[in-house]
Tab-separated table of C-alpha atoms and ligand atoms in Angstrom:
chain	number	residue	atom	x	y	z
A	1396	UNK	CA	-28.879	62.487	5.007
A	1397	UNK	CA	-32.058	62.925	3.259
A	1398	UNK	CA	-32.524	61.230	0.631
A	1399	UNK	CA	-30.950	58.030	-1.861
A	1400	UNK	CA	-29.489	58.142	-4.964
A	1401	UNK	CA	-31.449	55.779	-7.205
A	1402	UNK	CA	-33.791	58.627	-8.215
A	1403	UNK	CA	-33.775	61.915	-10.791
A	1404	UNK	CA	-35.430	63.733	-7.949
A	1405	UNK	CA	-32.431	62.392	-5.349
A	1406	UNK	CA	-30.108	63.288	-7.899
A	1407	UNK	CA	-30.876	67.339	-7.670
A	1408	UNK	CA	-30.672	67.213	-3.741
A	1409	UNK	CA	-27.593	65.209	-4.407
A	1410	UNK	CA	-25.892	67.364	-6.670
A	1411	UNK	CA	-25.485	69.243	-3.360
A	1412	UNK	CA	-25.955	72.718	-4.075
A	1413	UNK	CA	-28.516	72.257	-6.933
A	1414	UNK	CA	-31.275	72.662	-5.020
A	1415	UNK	CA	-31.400	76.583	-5.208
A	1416	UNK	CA	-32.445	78.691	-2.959
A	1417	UNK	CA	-36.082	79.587	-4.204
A	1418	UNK	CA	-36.935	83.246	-4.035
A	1419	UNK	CA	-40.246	82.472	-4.015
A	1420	UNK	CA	-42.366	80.709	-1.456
A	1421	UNK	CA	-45.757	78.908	-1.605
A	1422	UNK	CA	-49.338	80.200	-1.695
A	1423	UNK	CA	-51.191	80.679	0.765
A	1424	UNK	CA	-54.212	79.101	-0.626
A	1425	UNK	CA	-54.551	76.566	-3.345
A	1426	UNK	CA	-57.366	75.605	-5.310
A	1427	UNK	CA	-57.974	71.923	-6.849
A	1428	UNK	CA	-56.266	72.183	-9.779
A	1429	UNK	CA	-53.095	73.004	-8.259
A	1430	UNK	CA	-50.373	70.734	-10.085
A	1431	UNK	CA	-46.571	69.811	-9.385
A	1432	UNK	CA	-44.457	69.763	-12.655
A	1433	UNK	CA	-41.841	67.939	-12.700
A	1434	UNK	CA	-39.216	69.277	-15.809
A	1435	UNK	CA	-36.325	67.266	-17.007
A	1436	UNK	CA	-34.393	69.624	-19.166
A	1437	UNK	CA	-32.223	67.785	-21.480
A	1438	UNK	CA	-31.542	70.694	-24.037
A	1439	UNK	CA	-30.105	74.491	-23.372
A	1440	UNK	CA	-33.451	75.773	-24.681
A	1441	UNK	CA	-35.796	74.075	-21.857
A	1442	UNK	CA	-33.582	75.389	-19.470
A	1443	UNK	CA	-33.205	78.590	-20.713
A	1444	UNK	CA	-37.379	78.764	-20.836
A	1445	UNK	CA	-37.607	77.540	-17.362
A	1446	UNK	CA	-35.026	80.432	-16.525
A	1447	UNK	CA	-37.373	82.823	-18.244
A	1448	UNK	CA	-40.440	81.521	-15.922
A	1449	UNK	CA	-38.556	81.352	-13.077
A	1450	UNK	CA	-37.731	85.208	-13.664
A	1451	UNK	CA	-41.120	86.160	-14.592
A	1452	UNK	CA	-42.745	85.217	-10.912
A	1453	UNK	CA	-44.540	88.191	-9.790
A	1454	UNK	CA	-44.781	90.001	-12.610
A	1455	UNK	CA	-48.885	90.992	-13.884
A	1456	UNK	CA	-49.551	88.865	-17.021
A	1457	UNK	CA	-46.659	86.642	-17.412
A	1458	UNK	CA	-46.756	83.028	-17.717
A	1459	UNK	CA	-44.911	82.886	-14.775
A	1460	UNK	CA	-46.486	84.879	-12.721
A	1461	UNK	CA	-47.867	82.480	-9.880
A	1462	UNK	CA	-45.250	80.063	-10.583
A	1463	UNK	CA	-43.519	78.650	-7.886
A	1464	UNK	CA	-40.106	76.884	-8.224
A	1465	UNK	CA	-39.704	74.399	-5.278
A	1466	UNK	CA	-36.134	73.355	-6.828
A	1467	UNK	CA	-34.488	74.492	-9.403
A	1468	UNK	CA	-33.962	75.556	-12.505
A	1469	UNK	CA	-30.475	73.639	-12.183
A	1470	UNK	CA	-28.834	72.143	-14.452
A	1471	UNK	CA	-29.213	69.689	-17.605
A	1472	UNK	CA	-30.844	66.955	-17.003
A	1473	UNK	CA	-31.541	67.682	-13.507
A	1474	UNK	CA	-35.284	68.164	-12.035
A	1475	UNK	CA	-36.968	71.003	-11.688
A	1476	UNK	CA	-39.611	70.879	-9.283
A	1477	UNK	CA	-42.618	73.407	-9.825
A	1478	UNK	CA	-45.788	74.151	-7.950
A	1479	UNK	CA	-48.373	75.456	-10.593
A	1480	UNK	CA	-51.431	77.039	-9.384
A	1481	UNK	CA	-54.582	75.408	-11.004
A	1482	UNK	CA	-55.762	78.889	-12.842
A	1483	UNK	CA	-52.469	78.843	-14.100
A	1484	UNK	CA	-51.767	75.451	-15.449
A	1485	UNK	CA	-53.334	75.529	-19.002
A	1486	UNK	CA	-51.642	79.180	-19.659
A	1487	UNK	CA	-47.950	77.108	-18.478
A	1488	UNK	CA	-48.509	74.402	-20.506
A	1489	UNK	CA	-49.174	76.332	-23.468
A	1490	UNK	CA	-46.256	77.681	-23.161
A	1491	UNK	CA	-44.017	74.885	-22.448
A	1492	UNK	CA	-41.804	74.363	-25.856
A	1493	UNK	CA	-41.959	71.083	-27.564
A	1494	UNK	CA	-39.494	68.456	-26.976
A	1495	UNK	CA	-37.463	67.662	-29.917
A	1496	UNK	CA	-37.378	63.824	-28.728
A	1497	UNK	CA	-39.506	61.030	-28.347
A	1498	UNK	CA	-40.665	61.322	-25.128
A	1499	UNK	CA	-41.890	64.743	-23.035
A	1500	UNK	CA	-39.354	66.068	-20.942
A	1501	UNK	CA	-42.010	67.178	-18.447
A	1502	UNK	CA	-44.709	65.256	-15.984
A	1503	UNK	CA	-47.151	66.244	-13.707
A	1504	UNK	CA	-45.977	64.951	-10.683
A	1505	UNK	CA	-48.999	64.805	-8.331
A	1506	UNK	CA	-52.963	66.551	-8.975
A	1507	UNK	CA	-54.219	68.649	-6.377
A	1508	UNK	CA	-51.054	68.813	-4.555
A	1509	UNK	CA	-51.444	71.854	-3.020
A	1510	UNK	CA	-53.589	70.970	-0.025
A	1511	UNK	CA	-50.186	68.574	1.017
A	1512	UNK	CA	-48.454	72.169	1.822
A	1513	UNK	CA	-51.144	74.209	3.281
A	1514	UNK	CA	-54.110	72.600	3.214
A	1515	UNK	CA	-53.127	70.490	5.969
A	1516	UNK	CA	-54.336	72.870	8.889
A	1517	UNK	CA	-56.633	70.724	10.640
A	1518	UNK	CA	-56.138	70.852	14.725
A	1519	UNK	CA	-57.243	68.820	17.052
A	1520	UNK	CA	-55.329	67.753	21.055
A	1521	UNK	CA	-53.388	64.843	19.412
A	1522	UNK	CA	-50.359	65.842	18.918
A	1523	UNK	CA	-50.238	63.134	15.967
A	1524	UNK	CA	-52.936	64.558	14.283
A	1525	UNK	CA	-50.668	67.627	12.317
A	1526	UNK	CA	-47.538	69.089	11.591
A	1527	UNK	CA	-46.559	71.379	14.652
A	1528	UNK	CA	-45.370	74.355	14.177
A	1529	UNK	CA	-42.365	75.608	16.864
A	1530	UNK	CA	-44.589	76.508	19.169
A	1531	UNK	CA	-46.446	73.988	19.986
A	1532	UNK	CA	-43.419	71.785	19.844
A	1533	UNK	CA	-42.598	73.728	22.814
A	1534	UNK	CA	-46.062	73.969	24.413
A	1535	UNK	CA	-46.187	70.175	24.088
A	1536	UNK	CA	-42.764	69.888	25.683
A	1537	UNK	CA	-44.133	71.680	28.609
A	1538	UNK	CA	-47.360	70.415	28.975
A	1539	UNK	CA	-46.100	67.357	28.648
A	1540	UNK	CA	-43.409	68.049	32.074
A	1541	UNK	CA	-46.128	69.830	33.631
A	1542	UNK	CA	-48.474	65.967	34.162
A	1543	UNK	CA	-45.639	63.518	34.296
A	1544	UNK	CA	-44.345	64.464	37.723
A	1545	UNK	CA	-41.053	63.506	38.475
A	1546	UNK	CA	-40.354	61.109	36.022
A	1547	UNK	CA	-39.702	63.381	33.101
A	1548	UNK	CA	-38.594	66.966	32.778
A	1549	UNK	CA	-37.908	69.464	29.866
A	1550	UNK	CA	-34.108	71.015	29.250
A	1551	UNK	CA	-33.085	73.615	27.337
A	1552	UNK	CA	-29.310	72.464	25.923
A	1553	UNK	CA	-28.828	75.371	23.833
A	1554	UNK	CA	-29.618	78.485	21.809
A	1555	UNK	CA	-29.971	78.377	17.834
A	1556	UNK	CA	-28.387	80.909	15.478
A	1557	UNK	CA	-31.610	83.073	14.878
A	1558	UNK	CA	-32.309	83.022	18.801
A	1559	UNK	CA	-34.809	80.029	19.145
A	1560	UNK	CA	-34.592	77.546	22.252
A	1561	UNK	CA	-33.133	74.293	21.744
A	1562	UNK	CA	-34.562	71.807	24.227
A	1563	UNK	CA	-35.023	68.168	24.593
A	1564	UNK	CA	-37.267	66.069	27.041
A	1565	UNK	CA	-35.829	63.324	29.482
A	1566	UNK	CA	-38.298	60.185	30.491
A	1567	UNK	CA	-37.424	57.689	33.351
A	1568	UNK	CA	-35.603	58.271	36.199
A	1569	UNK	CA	-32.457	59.957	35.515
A	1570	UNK	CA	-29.945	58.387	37.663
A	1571	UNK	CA	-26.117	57.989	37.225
A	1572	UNK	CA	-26.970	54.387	36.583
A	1573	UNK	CA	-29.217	54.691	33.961
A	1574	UNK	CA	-28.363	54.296	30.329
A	1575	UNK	CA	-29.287	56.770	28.318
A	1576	UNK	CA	-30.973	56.585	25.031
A	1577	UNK	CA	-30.796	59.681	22.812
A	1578	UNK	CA	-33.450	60.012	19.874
A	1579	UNK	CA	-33.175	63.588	18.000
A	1580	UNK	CA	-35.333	64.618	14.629
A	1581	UNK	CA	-35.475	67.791	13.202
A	1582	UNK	CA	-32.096	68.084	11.702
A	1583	UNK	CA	-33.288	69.064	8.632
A	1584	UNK	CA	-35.689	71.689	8.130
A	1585	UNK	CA	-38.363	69.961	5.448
A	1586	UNK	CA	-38.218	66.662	6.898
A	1587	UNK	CA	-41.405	67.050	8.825
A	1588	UNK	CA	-42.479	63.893	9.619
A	1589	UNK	CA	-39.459	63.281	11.661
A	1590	UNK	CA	-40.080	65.744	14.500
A	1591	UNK	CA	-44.052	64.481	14.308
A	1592	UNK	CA	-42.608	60.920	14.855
A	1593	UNK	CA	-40.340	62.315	17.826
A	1594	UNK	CA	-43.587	63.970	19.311
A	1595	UNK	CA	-45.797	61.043	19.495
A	1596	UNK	CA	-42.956	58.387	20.798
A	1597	UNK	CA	-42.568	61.379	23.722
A	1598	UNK	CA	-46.277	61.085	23.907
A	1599	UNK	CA	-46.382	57.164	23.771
A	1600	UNK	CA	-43.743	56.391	26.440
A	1601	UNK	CA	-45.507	58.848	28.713
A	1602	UNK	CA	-48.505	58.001	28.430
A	1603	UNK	CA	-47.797	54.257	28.356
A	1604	UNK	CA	-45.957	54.963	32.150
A	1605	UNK	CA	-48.956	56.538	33.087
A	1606	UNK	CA	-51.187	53.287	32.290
A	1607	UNK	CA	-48.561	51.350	33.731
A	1608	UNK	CA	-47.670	49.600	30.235
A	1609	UNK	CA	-45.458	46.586	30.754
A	1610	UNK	CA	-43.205	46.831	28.021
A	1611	UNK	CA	-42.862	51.188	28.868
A	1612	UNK	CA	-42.156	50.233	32.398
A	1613	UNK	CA	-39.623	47.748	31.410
A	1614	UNK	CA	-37.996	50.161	29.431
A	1615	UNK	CA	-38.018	53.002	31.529
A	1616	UNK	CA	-36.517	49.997	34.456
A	1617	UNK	CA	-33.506	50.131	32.672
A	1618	UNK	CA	-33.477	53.594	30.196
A	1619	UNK	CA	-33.530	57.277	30.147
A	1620	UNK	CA	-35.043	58.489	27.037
A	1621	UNK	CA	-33.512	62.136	25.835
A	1622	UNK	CA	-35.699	62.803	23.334
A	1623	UNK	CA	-34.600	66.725	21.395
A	1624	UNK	CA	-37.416	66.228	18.348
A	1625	UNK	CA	-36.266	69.663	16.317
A	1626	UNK	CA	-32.524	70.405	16.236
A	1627	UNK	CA	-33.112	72.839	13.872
A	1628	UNK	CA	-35.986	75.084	14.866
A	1629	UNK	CA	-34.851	78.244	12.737
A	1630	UNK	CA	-34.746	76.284	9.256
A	1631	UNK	CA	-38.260	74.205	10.423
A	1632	UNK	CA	-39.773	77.599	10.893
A	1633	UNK	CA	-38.658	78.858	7.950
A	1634	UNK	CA	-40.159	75.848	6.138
A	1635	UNK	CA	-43.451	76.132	7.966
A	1636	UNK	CA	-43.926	79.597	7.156
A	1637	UNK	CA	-45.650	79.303	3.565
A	1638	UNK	CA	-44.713	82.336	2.392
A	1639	UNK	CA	-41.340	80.885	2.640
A	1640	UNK	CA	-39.698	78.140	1.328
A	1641	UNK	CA	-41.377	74.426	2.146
A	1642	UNK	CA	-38.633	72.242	0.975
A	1643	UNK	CA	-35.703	74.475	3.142
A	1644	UNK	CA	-33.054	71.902	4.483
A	1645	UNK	CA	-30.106	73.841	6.157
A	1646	UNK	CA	-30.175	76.236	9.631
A	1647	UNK	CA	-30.668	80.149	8.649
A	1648	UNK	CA	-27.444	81.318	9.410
A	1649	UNK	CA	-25.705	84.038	7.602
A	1650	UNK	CA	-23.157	82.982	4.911
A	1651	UNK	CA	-20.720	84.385	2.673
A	1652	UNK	CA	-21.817	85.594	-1.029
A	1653	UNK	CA	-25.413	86.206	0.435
A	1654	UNK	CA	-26.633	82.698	1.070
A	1655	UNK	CA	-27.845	81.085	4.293
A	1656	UNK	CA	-27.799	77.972	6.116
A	1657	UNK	CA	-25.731	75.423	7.282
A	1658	UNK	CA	-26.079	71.479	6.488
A	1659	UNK	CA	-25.832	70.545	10.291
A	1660	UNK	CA	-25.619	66.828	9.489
A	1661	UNK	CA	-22.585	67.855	7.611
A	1662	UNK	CA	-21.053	70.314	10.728
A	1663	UNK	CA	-20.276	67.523	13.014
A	1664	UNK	CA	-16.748	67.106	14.308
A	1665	UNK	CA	-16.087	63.767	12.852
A	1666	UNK	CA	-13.708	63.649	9.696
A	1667	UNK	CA	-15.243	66.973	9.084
A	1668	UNK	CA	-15.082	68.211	5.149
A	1669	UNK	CA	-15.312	64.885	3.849
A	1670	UNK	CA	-17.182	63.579	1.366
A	1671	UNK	CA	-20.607	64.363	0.185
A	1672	UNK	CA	-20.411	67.865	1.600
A	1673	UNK	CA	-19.367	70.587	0.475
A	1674	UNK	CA	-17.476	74.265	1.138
A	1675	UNK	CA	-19.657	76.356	-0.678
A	1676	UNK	CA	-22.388	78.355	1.451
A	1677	UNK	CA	-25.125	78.572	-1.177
A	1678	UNK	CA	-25.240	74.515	-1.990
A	1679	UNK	CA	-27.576	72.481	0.022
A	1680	UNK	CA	-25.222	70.320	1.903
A	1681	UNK	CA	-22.693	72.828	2.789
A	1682	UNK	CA	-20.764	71.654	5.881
A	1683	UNK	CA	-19.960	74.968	7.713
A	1684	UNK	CA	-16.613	77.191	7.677
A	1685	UNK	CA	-15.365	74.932	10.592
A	1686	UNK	CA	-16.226	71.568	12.151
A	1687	UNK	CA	-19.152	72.365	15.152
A	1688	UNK	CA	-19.235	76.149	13.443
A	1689	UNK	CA	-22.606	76.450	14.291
A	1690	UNK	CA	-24.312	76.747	17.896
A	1691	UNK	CA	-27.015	73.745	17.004
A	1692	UNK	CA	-24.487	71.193	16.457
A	1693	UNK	CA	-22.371	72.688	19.215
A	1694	UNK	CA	-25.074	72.175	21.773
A	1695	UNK	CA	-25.854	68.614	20.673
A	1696	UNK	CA	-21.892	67.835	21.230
A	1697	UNK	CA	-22.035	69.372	24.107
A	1698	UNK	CA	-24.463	67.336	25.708
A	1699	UNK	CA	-23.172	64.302	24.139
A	1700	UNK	CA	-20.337	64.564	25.804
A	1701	UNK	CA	-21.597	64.991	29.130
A	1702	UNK	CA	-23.620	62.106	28.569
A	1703	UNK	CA	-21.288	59.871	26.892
A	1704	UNK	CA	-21.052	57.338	28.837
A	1705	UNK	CA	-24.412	56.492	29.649
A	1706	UNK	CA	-25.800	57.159	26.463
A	1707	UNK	CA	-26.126	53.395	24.871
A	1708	UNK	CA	-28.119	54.306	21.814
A	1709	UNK	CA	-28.010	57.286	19.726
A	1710	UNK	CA	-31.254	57.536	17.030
A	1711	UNK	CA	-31.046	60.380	14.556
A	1712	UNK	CA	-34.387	60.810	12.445
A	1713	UNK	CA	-35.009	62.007	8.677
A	1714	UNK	CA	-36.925	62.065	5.634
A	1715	UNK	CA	-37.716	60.025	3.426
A	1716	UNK	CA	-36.104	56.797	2.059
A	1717	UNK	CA	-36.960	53.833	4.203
A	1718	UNK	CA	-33.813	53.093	5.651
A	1719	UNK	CA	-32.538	52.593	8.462
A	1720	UNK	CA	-28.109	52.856	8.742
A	1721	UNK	CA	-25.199	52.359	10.839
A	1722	UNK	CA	-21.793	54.573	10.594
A	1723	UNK	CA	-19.399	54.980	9.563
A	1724	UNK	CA	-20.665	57.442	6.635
A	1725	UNK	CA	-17.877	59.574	5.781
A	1726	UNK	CA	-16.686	57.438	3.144
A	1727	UNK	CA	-16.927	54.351	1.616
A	1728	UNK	CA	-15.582	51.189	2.763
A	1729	UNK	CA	-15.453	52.562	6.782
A	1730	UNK	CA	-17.183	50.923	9.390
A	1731	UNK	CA	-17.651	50.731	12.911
A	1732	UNK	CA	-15.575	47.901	15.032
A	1733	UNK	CA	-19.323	46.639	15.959
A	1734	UNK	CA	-21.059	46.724	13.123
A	1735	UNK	CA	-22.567	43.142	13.318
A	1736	UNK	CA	-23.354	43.518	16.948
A	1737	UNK	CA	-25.025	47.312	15.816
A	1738	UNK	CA	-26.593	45.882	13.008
A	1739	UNK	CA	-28.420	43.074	15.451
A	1740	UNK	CA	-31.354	45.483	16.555
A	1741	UNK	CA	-31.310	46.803	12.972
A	1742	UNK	CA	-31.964	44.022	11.581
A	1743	UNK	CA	-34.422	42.813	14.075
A	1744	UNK	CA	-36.069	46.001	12.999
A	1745	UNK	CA	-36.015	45.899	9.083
A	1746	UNK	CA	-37.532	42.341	9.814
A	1747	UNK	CA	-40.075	43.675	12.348
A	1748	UNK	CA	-41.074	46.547	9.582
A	1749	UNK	CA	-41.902	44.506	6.866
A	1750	UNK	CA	-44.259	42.663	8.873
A	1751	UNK	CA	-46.025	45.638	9.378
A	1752	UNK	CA	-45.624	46.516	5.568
A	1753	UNK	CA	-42.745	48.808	5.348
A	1754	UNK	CA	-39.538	47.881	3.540
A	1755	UNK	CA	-36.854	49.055	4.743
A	1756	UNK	CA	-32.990	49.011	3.892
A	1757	UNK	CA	-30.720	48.678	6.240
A	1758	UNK	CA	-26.673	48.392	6.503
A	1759	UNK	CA	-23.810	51.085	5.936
A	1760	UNK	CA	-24.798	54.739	5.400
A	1761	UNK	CA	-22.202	55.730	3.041
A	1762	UNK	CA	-23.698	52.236	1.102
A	1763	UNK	CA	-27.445	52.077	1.732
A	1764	UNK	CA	-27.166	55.991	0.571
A	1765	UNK	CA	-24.013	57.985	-0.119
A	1766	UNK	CA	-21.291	58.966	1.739
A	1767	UNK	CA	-21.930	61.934	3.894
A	1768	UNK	CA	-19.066	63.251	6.477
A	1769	UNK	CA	-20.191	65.232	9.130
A	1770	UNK	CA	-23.081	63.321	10.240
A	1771	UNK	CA	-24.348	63.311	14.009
A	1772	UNK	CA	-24.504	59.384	13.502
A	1773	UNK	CA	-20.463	59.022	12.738
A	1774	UNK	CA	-19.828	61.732	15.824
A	1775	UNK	CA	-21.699	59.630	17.851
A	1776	UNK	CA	-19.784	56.209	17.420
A	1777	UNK	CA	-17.000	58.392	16.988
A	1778	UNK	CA	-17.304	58.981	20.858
A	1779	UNK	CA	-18.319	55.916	21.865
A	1780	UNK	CA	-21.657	54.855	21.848
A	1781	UNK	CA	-22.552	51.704	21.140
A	1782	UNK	CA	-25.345	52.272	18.892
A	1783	UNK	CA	-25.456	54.992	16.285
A	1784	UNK	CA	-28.730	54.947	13.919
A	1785	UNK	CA	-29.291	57.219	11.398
A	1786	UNK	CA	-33.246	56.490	10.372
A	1787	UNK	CA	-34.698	58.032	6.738
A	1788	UNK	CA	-38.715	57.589	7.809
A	1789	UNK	CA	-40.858	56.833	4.882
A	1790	UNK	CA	-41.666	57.228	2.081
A	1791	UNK	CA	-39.888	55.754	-0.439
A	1792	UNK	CA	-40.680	58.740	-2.969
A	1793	UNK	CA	-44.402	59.244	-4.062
A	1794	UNK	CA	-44.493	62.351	-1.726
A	1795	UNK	CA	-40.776	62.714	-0.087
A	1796	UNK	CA	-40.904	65.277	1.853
A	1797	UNK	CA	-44.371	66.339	1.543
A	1798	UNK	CA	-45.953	63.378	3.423
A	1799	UNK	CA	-49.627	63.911	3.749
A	1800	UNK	CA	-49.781	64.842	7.967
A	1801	UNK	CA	-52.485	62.156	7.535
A	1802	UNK	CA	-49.632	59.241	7.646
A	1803	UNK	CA	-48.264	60.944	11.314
A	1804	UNK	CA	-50.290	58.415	13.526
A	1805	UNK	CA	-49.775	55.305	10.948
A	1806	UNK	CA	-46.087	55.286	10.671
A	1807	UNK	CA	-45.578	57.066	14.769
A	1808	UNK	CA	-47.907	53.917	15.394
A	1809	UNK	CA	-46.055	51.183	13.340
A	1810	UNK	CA	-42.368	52.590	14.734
A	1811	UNK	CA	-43.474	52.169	17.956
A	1812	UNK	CA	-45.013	49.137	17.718
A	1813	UNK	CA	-41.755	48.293	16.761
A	1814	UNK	CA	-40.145	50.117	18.957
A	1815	UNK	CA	-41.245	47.840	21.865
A	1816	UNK	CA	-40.750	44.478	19.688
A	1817	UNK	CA	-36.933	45.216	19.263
A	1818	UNK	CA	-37.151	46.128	23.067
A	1819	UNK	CA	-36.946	41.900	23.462
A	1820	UNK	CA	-34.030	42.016	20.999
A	1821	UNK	CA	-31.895	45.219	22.427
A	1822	UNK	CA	-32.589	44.649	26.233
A	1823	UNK	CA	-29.993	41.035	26.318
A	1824	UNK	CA	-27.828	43.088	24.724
A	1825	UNK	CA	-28.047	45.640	27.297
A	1826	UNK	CA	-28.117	43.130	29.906
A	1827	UNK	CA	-24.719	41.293	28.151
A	1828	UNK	CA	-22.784	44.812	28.359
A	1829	UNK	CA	-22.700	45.262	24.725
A	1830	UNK	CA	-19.901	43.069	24.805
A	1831	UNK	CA	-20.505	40.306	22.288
B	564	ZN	ZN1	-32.245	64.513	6.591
């Protein structure tokens, strides 16, 4: 899941398949003026102009020319999301025809947004302080194995489709008697901030072991963490590559009729070809020719399975909504047997958040947001764990998916600060067997 359903924007992604496939990726430098449009096209003529721009990209001297369609053009009365070069805005809005009602049918979205997409290259050794690219995701893994000694060590639990290693982290002692909590982020490509969440928490519990934090030690007394923060490394590069496409959800596997990309949140095993997915390999949320067709969510069951029984907690991470869900999500009107004891910690959460000035809502998926079948989160209580989370990280829309990198440490910082004030809330739980 991605996204909810009380917005225009939401409504494109959750057309599923709406959101087309751009053939045409971002620049590669911006310049102040650089806008976002957002179009609303309520009449066959404004969508048969943004057609016309949309097939005029890269031609000399067109209109279109340095436009960049992030989604769309769709359908009526569906958004169309544009990236519009600053030298090129007055020339596009010239040329934009009048609305024939009262009120415009376009908006400019956000000023100077171009520096959100690839102005954001500052560097520094804090792995908070940017977007990563696959790379260092991977360099950070290791580094990170390479100082903590014994206590934590890197695994690679599968291949992806274009090749890519998929590989998680595991911090505390990993004994037979050890329960095991699973965090994974990543899922889908765009959602940056969730893998940059994943990173610091990796960073924070190992670091905090090092200092001999209380609260880390505690935890790591009675947990494994198995943290995998990018379960989809060949869509995440694809987004990070500007010259591609930024806003890129699925995997980059070959599909019928030309398209690419699996919805892996819609692949897993679990009533599989439900609801809020769907069979066509071009839309956005397509679900795969086959429950587990694809080798990311196959590796994930895999080592699910062989950790089933110790794994107490399974936390899935996305972008953007706020919210913070329990299965099941493959239709409405399903839930799990302990949803008020899964809820507990949730709720201790939501409370915890808006302390800290983040609203979140919590509850059933398939209500908070939509139903979605296939999800990771269903799979997961599916199988038996006691806890199955499905987290959309902020915001709540003024930048979805393009989060400034600036808001990594802030909302890493305020999740883990939570993190270890639920600890006091999930560790009687623990200590009860999960059994109330
Ligand atoms: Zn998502």
């Amino acid at each position: 899941m991605s996204v909810k359903v009380n917005s225009a924007f939401a409504s494109v992604l959750l057309a599923f398949g709406l959101l087309l496939p751009c053939q045409l990726g971002l620049p590669t430098t911006t310049n102040q003026g650089d806008r976002l449009i957002v179009f609303v096209p309520t009449r066959q003529a404004q969508l048969d102009w943004l057609e016309l721009i949309h097939s005029q990209a890269g031609k000399p001297g067109e209109v279109g020319e340095n436009v960049r369609f992030w989604f769309g053009p769709g359908l009526l009365n569906q958004e169309t999301i544009v990236f519009v070069p600053g030298g090129d805005y007055g020339r596009l809005v010239a040329a934009i025809p009048s609305s024939q009602d009262t009120y415009s049918w376009w908006t400019v979205q956000k000023e100077n947004l171009g520096k959100l997409v690839t102005g954001e290259t500052r560097r520094s050794s804090d792995i908070s302080s940017a977007y990563r690219t696959y790379q260092e995701i991977l360099n950070f893994l290791d580094q990170t194995q390479s100082t903590c000694g014994s206590f934590c060590s890197v695994e690679k639990y599968g291949t992806s489709y274009e090749g890519r290693d998929l590989k998680l982290i595991k911090i505390g002692d990993d004994l037979p008697s050890k329960r095991i909590v699973w965090i994974d982020a990543g899922i889908h490509a765009r959602e940056w901030i969730a893998p940059a969440t994943a990173l610091y928490f990796i960073d924070k519990i190992v670091q905090g072991y090092k200092s001999s934090d209380s609260t880390i030690k505690s935890m790591l007394d009675n947990f494994a963490f198995y943290i995998a923060p990018l379960l989809n490394p060949d869509g995440y590069v694809y987004s990070y590559t500007f010259t591609r496409e930024r806003l890129w959800r699925k995997t980059r596997s070959a599909q019928a009729g030309g398209c690419y990309g699996v919805d892996l949140n819609r692949n897993f095993g679990y009533h599989w070809g439900g609801q809020g997915s769907s069979s066509d390999p071009c839309d956005e949320n397509f679900r795969g020719s086959s429950a587990f067709s694809e080798p990311e969510t196959r590796a994930v069951r895999d080592k699910l399975l062989a950790i089933r029984l110790r794994t107490i907690s399974f936390i899935t991470m996305h972008s953007y909504g706020q919210d913070w869900m329990v299965p099941y999500g493959y239709a409405y009107n399903v839930s799990v047997d302990n949803y008020a004891q899964m809820m507990r910690p949730v709720q201790a959460a939501a409370d915890k958040l808006k302390s800290l000035g983040r609203n979140y809502d919590i509850g059933n998926s398939a209500v908070v947001t939509y139903p979605a079948a296939g999800a990771s989160d269903d799979y997961a209580a599916s199988i038996g764990v006691p806890y199955a989370h499905t987290i959309e990280l902020p915001d709540t829309g003024q930048y979805r998916f393009l989060l400034p990198q600036s808001e990594i440490p802030e909302l890493a910082w305020r999740r883990w600060r939570l993190s270890k004030s639920i600890w006091g809330t999930l560790r009687p739980l623990i200590s009860q067997g999960m059994n109330d």
